[in-house]
Amino acid sequence: MTTAPERIADLYPTRGAAEVLTPRQDPVVWSQPGAAGPFAPSELSDFERDGFFAIEELITPDEVAVYRAELDRLVNDPEMRSNPRSIVEPTTQDVRSVFEVHKISEVFAKLVSDPRVVGRARQILGSDVYVHQSRINVKPGFGASGFYWHSDFETWHSEDGLPRMRTVSVSIALTENYATNGGLMIMPGSHRTFLGCAGETPKDNYKKSLQMQDAGTPSDDALTKLAEAHGIKLFTGKAGSATWFDCNCMHGSGDNITPFPRSNVFIVFNSVENAAEEPFAAPVRRPDYIGARDFTPVK
């Protein structure tokens, strides 16, 4: 008789009757001190303290041009508009995001396996890694909407089944990030506390949440307390700059009402030792192109 595998304990309860604050149960940097990699020891220390680390030039201007051209090709491809991987801006009907770009584009597949990129992910997570999610984001000028405050891990835990905080993201700018065009905002140090949100997860919640966050949204009171405790850092930088940030950072972005577009490529690396299970607080899994079930290590 075959028995079902034992369910890993839920260390981070969420989507219940009330908000719950849980101290982080996991390391921030999983590798041993002095582990080889692109990050200097002091940079890893800063990442561990703040939950993020910004790099002024991760890729060169020539490389930016290549990736920007590929982004433009994908978002302007008529076939991509009807592809379920594409998220369309509600107000303008423009393509806002395209998911799983490392699977549908050889250009972005090369970026994922670039040692400057995957090497840093391995160094933070202390193991081989796979891509839990990849996407390109386009925030054109004159009205592109932002994304409300949230912890990515809250969603990846509740809806994708990631058991532990052993996941890291990198956002690489393909256009200049000004203080005015809807840039990334993070609360430094917020990664040390997990905010379990109130409310059940609707079936197929992802269809709505990828355009506007609803389930998994922190209360105004909780956000006020976090902001008062940690402050808010707004990221600016030239095209080619990058921000690495922990999966549990409280972050968001504002609308872009300027003429200046903001585009980036976003890659989420998860440890192969933290593979997704069944969702912890949702009735069904999200599609594989949003939360991967292919745990093949990046080479």
Short mmCIF file of C-alpha atoms in Angstrom, two decimals:
data_model
loop_
_atom_site.label_atom_id
_atom_site.label_comp_id
_atom_site.label_asym_id
_atom_site.label_seq_id
_atom_site.Cartn_x
_atom_site.Cartn_y
_atom_site.Cartn_z
CA MET A 1 0.00 0.00 0.00
CA THR A 2 1.41 3.39 -1.02
CA THR A 3 0.99 6.29 1.39
CA ALA A 4 1.06 9.96 0.53
CA PRO A 5 4.26 11.83 1.42
CA GLU A 6 4.17 13.65 4.73
CA ARG A 7 3.23 17.30 4.43
CA ILE A 8 5.94 19.76 5.47
CA ALA A 9 4.84 21.90 8.42
CA ASP A 10 3.51 25.34 7.54
CA LEU A 11 5.96 27.76 9.15
CA TYR A 12 4.25 30.82 7.72
CA PRO A 13 0.44 30.78 8.16
CA THR A 14 -1.51 33.19 5.98
CA ARG A 15 -4.90 33.79 4.31
CA GLY A 16 -6.78 33.08 7.54
CA ALA A 17 -9.39 35.00 9.50
CA ALA A 18 -6.92 37.69 10.65
CA GLU A 19 -3.46 39.05 9.89
CA VAL A 20 -0.65 37.18 11.63
CA LEU A 21 2.93 38.37 12.21
CA THR A 22 5.51 35.55 12.25
CA PRO A 23 9.23 36.11 12.87
CA ARG A 24 11.34 34.80 10.01
CA GLN A 25 12.25 31.14 10.59
CA ASP A 26 14.89 30.91 7.86
CA PRO A 27 18.32 32.36 7.05
CA VAL A 28 18.56 35.28 4.65
CA VAL A 29 21.93 34.22 3.22
CA TRP A 30 22.13 30.42 3.10
CA SER A 31 25.72 29.96 1.93
CA GLN A 32 28.63 29.51 4.32
CA PRO A 33 30.73 32.59 5.18
CA GLY A 34 33.38 33.15 2.53
CA ALA A 35 31.52 31.19 -0.15
CA ALA A 36 32.86 32.00 -3.61
CA GLY A 37 30.75 34.09 -5.95
CA PRO A 38 30.27 37.52 -7.53
CA PHE A 39 29.17 39.15 -4.27
CA ALA A 40 31.87 40.48 -1.97
CA PRO A 41 31.45 39.48 1.71
CA SER A 42 30.46 43.04 2.63
CA GLU A 43 27.80 43.06 -0.09
CA LEU A 44 26.30 39.83 1.23
CA SER A 45 26.26 41.36 4.71
CA ASP A 46 24.36 44.36 3.38
CA PHE A 47 21.90 42.03 1.64
CA GLU A 48 21.38 40.06 4.84
CA ARG A 49 20.77 43.26 6.85
CA ASP A 50 18.51 45.12 4.41
CA GLY A 51 16.98 42.31 2.35
CA PHE A 52 18.25 43.81 -0.91
CA PHE A 53 21.36 44.94 -2.74
CA ALA A 54 21.54 47.28 -5.74
CA ILE A 55 24.19 47.05 -8.45
CA GLU A 56 24.90 50.10 -10.63
CA GLU A 57 25.83 48.09 -13.74
CA LEU A 58 25.05 44.38 -13.85
CA ILE A 59 24.95 44.32 -17.66
CA THR A 60 26.62 46.64 -20.16
CA PRO A 61 24.91 49.21 -22.41
CA ASP A 62 25.48 46.95 -25.43
CA GLU A 63 23.79 44.08 -23.61
CA VAL A 64 20.92 46.34 -22.56
CA ALA A 65 20.28 47.09 -26.23
CA VAL A 66 20.04 43.37 -27.02
CA TYR A 67 17.63 42.61 -24.18
CA ARG A 68 15.57 45.74 -24.80
CA ALA A 69 15.15 44.77 -28.47
CA GLU A 70 14.00 41.30 -27.43
CA LEU A 71 11.54 42.79 -24.94
CA ASP A 72 10.14 45.06 -27.65
CA ARG A 73 9.83 42.11 -30.03
CA LEU A 74 7.86 40.05 -27.52
CA VAL A 75 5.44 42.74 -26.35
CA ASN A 76 4.73 43.82 -29.95
CA ASP A 77 4.22 40.29 -31.28
CA PRO A 78 0.48 39.93 -32.07
CA GLU A 79 0.59 36.25 -31.15
CA MET A 80 1.90 37.08 -27.68
CA ARG A 81 -1.12 39.28 -26.94
CA SER A 82 -3.40 36.23 -26.98
CA ASN A 83 -0.86 33.99 -25.22
CA PRO A 84 -1.88 33.22 -21.61
CA ARG A 85 1.67 34.18 -20.55
CA SER A 86 0.88 37.82 -21.40
CA ILE A 87 -0.79 40.21 -18.94
CA VAL A 88 -2.59 43.14 -20.54
CA GLU A 89 -2.83 46.61 -18.97
CA PRO A 90 -6.54 47.10 -18.07
CA THR A 91 -6.71 50.77 -19.10
CA THR A 92 -4.71 50.80 -22.34
CA GLN A 93 -4.89 47.12 -23.38
CA ASP A 94 -1.13 47.18 -23.91
CA VAL A 95 0.93 44.15 -22.93
CA ARG A 96 2.19 44.81 -19.40
CA SER A 97 4.08 41.58 -18.63
CA VAL A 98 5.13 38.39 -20.39
CA PHE A 99 5.87 35.39 -18.17
CA GLU A 100 8.26 32.46 -18.60
CA VAL A 101 10.48 34.46 -20.95
CA HIS A 102 13.46 32.19 -20.29
CA LYS A 103 11.43 29.35 -21.88
CA ILE A 104 10.13 31.25 -24.93
CA SER A 105 13.20 33.38 -25.70
CA GLU A 106 16.75 32.13 -26.28
CA VAL A 107 17.98 35.66 -25.57
CA PHE A 108 16.53 35.71 -22.05
CA ALA A 109 17.52 32.08 -21.48
CA LYS A 110 21.15 33.18 -21.88
CA LEU A 111 20.64 35.96 -19.34
CA VAL A 112 19.31 33.49 -16.76
CA SER A 113 22.42 31.31 -17.07
CA ASP A 114 24.85 34.26 -17.10
CA PRO A 115 27.35 33.75 -14.22
CA ARG A 116 26.83 37.37 -13.12
CA VAL A 117 23.17 36.50 -12.57
CA VAL A 118 22.85 32.85 -11.55
CA GLY A 119 26.16 32.99 -9.67
CA ARG A 120 24.74 35.58 -7.27
CA ALA A 121 21.59 33.53 -6.78
CA ARG A 122 23.61 30.43 -5.87
CA GLN A 123 25.74 32.48 -3.50
CA ILE A 124 22.71 33.82 -1.62
CA LEU A 125 20.76 30.56 -1.54
CA GLY A 126 23.69 28.24 -0.88
CA SER A 127 22.74 25.61 -3.45
CA ASP A 128 21.94 24.98 -7.07
CA VAL A 129 18.91 26.95 -8.20
CA TYR A 130 16.09 26.75 -10.69
CA VAL A 131 13.86 29.49 -12.10
CA HIS A 132 10.60 29.69 -10.18
CA GLN A 133 9.40 32.58 -12.32
CA SER A 134 10.66 34.90 -15.05
CA ARG A 135 8.97 37.78 -16.79
CA ILE A 136 9.49 41.03 -18.60
CA ASN A 137 7.62 44.05 -17.27
CA VAL A 138 6.65 47.08 -19.32
CA LYS A 139 5.44 50.24 -17.63
CA PRO A 140 4.90 52.75 -20.45
CA GLY A 141 4.39 56.43 -19.77
CA PHE A 142 1.14 58.31 -19.25
CA GLY A 143 -0.87 56.09 -17.00
CA ALA A 144 0.65 52.65 -16.52
CA SER A 145 -0.60 51.37 -13.19
CA GLY A 146 1.61 50.36 -10.28
CA PHE A 147 1.48 47.31 -8.03
CA TYR A 148 0.38 47.55 -4.42
CA TRP A 149 2.51 46.64 -1.39
CA HIS A 150 3.07 42.91 -0.93
CA SER A 151 5.56 40.19 -0.03
CA ASP A 152 6.25 37.87 -2.95
CA PHE A 153 6.81 34.97 -0.57
CA GLU A 154 3.30 35.38 0.83
CA THR A 155 1.95 34.59 -2.64
CA TRP A 156 4.55 31.99 -3.57
CA HIS A 157 3.97 30.18 -0.26
CA SER A 158 0.18 30.33 -0.24
CA GLU A 159 -0.52 29.84 -3.97
CA ASP A 160 2.58 28.05 -5.35
CA GLY A 161 3.59 25.94 -2.35
CA LEU A 162 7.13 27.18 -1.67
CA PRO A 163 7.75 25.91 1.88
CA ARG A 164 10.72 28.04 3.01
CA MET A 165 12.16 31.51 2.44
CA ARG A 166 14.95 30.30 0.18
CA THR A 167 14.12 32.32 -2.89
CA VAL A 168 15.64 35.49 -4.34
CA SER A 169 14.65 37.87 -7.12
CA VAL A 170 16.58 40.17 -9.41
CA SER A 171 15.07 43.08 -11.30
CA ILE A 172 17.31 44.30 -14.14
CA ALA A 173 16.48 47.72 -15.56
CA LEU A 174 16.22 47.93 -19.35
CA THR A 175 15.27 51.62 -19.24
CA GLU A 176 16.36 54.28 -16.81
CA ASN A 177 14.59 54.19 -13.45
CA TYR A 178 13.84 57.73 -12.31
CA ALA A 179 12.36 58.77 -8.98
CA THR A 180 9.21 59.69 -10.89
CA ASN A 181 8.36 56.85 -13.31
CA GLY A 182 6.93 54.20 -11.01
CA GLY A 183 10.11 52.62 -9.66
CA LEU A 184 10.50 49.78 -7.17
CA MET A 185 10.05 50.65 -3.48
CA ILE A 186 11.17 48.35 -0.64
CA MET A 187 10.94 48.60 3.14
CA PRO A 188 14.51 47.78 4.33
CA GLY A 189 14.53 45.08 7.00
CA SER A 190 10.92 44.06 6.42
CA HIS A 191 12.15 40.65 5.24
CA ARG A 192 12.70 39.69 8.91
CA THR A 193 8.97 39.43 9.64
CA PHE A 194 6.35 37.48 7.70
CA LEU A 195 2.99 39.19 7.43
CA GLY A 196 0.29 36.57 7.00
CA CYS A 197 -2.65 38.28 5.32
CA ALA A 198 -6.34 37.90 6.10
CA GLY A 199 -8.90 36.41 3.73
CA GLU A 200 -9.29 33.22 1.73
CA THR A 201 -7.78 32.75 -1.73
CA PRO A 202 -10.38 32.62 -4.52
CA LYS A 203 -10.02 29.91 -7.16
CA ASP A 204 -7.99 31.18 -10.16
CA ASN A 205 -7.02 34.24 -8.12
CA TYR A 206 -3.96 34.72 -10.34
CA LYS A 207 -6.12 35.91 -13.25
CA LYS A 208 -7.02 39.03 -11.25
CA SER A 209 -4.02 39.41 -8.96
CA LEU A 210 -1.49 39.75 -11.79
CA GLN A 211 -3.26 42.95 -12.81
CA MET A 212 -4.33 44.19 -9.39
CA GLN A 213 -3.44 42.67 -6.02
CA ASP A 214 -6.41 41.64 -3.86
CA ALA A 215 -5.93 38.42 -1.88
CA GLY A 216 -2.63 38.65 -0.03
CA THR A 217 -2.87 42.42 0.42
CA PRO A 218 -1.65 43.77 3.78
CA SER A 219 -3.91 46.10 5.77
CA ASP A 220 -3.22 49.83 5.94
CA ASP A 221 -2.50 49.48 9.65
CA ALA A 222 0.10 46.75 9.12
CA LEU A 223 1.77 48.69 6.29
CA THR A 224 1.89 51.84 8.40
CA LYS A 225 3.61 50.01 11.26
CA LEU A 226 6.13 48.39 8.88
CA ALA A 227 6.89 51.70 7.17
CA GLU A 228 7.34 53.47 10.51
CA ALA A 229 9.70 50.73 11.68
CA HIS A 230 11.73 50.32 8.49
CA GLY A 231 11.25 53.33 6.21
CA ILE A 232 10.96 53.09 2.43
CA LYS A 233 13.77 52.92 -0.13
CA LEU A 234 13.05 53.98 -3.73
CA PHE A 235 15.35 52.52 -6.39
CA THR A 236 16.65 54.61 -9.26
CA GLY A 237 19.38 53.78 -11.75
CA LYS A 238 20.53 53.66 -15.33
CA ALA A 239 19.53 50.91 -17.75
CA GLY A 240 21.68 47.90 -16.89
CA SER A 241 21.45 48.45 -13.15
CA ALA A 242 19.89 45.72 -11.01
CA THR A 243 18.30 45.17 -7.63
CA TRP A 244 18.53 41.82 -5.85
CA PHE A 245 15.91 41.37 -3.14
CA ASP A 246 14.79 38.71 -0.71
CA CYS A 247 11.49 36.93 -1.30
CA ASN A 248 9.92 38.33 1.88
CA CYS A 249 10.68 42.03 1.36
CA MET A 250 7.62 44.24 1.54
CA HIS A 251 7.67 46.10 -1.76
CA GLY A 252 5.52 47.80 -4.38
CA SER A 253 5.55 50.41 -7.12
CA GLY A 254 3.54 53.46 -8.05
CA ASP A 255 1.80 54.48 -11.25
CA ASN A 256 3.85 55.94 -14.08
CA ILE A 257 2.24 59.20 -15.19
CA THR A 258 5.44 60.57 -16.74
CA PRO A 259 6.39 60.35 -20.44
CA PHE A 260 9.31 58.09 -19.54
CA PRO A 261 8.73 54.33 -19.81
CA ARG A 262 10.09 51.88 -17.25
CA SER A 263 10.87 48.35 -18.42
CA ASN A 264 12.73 45.55 -16.69
CA VAL A 265 13.37 41.82 -16.75
CA PHE A 266 12.52 40.02 -13.53
CA ILE A 267 13.96 36.61 -12.60
CA VAL A 268 13.10 34.57 -9.50
CA PHE A 269 15.57 31.88 -8.43
CA ASN A 270 14.56 29.21 -5.92
CA SER A 271 16.80 26.64 -4.25
CA VAL A 272 16.49 23.12 -5.65
CA GLU A 273 16.23 22.11 -1.98
CA ASN A 274 13.06 24.21 -1.62
CA ALA A 275 10.99 22.82 -4.48
CA ALA A 276 7.32 23.78 -4.65
CA GLU A 277 4.74 21.52 -3.03
CA GLU A 278 0.96 21.89 -3.06
CA PRO A 279 -0.28 25.39 -2.18
CA PHE A 280 -0.38 26.16 1.55
CA ALA A 281 -3.41 28.48 1.36
CA ALA A 282 -5.10 28.21 -2.03
CA PRO A 283 -7.50 25.71 -3.59
CA VAL A 284 -5.41 25.09 -6.72
CA ARG A 285 -1.90 25.69 -8.02
CA ARG A 286 -1.16 28.60 -10.29
CA PRO A 287 -0.14 27.66 -13.85
CA ASP A 288 3.41 26.40 -14.37
CA TYR A 289 4.36 29.46 -16.41
CA ILE A 290 3.77 31.58 -13.29
CA GLY A 291 4.99 29.18 -10.59
CA ALA A 292 7.33 26.60 -12.11
CA ARG A 293 7.06 22.85 -11.52
CA ASP A 294 10.21 22.16 -13.53
CA PHE A 295 12.95 22.05 -10.90
CA THR A 296 15.85 21.51 -13.31
CA PRO A 297 18.92 23.41 -12.03
CA VAL A 298 20.18 26.32 -14.10
CA LYS A 299 23.51 25.38 -15.66
#
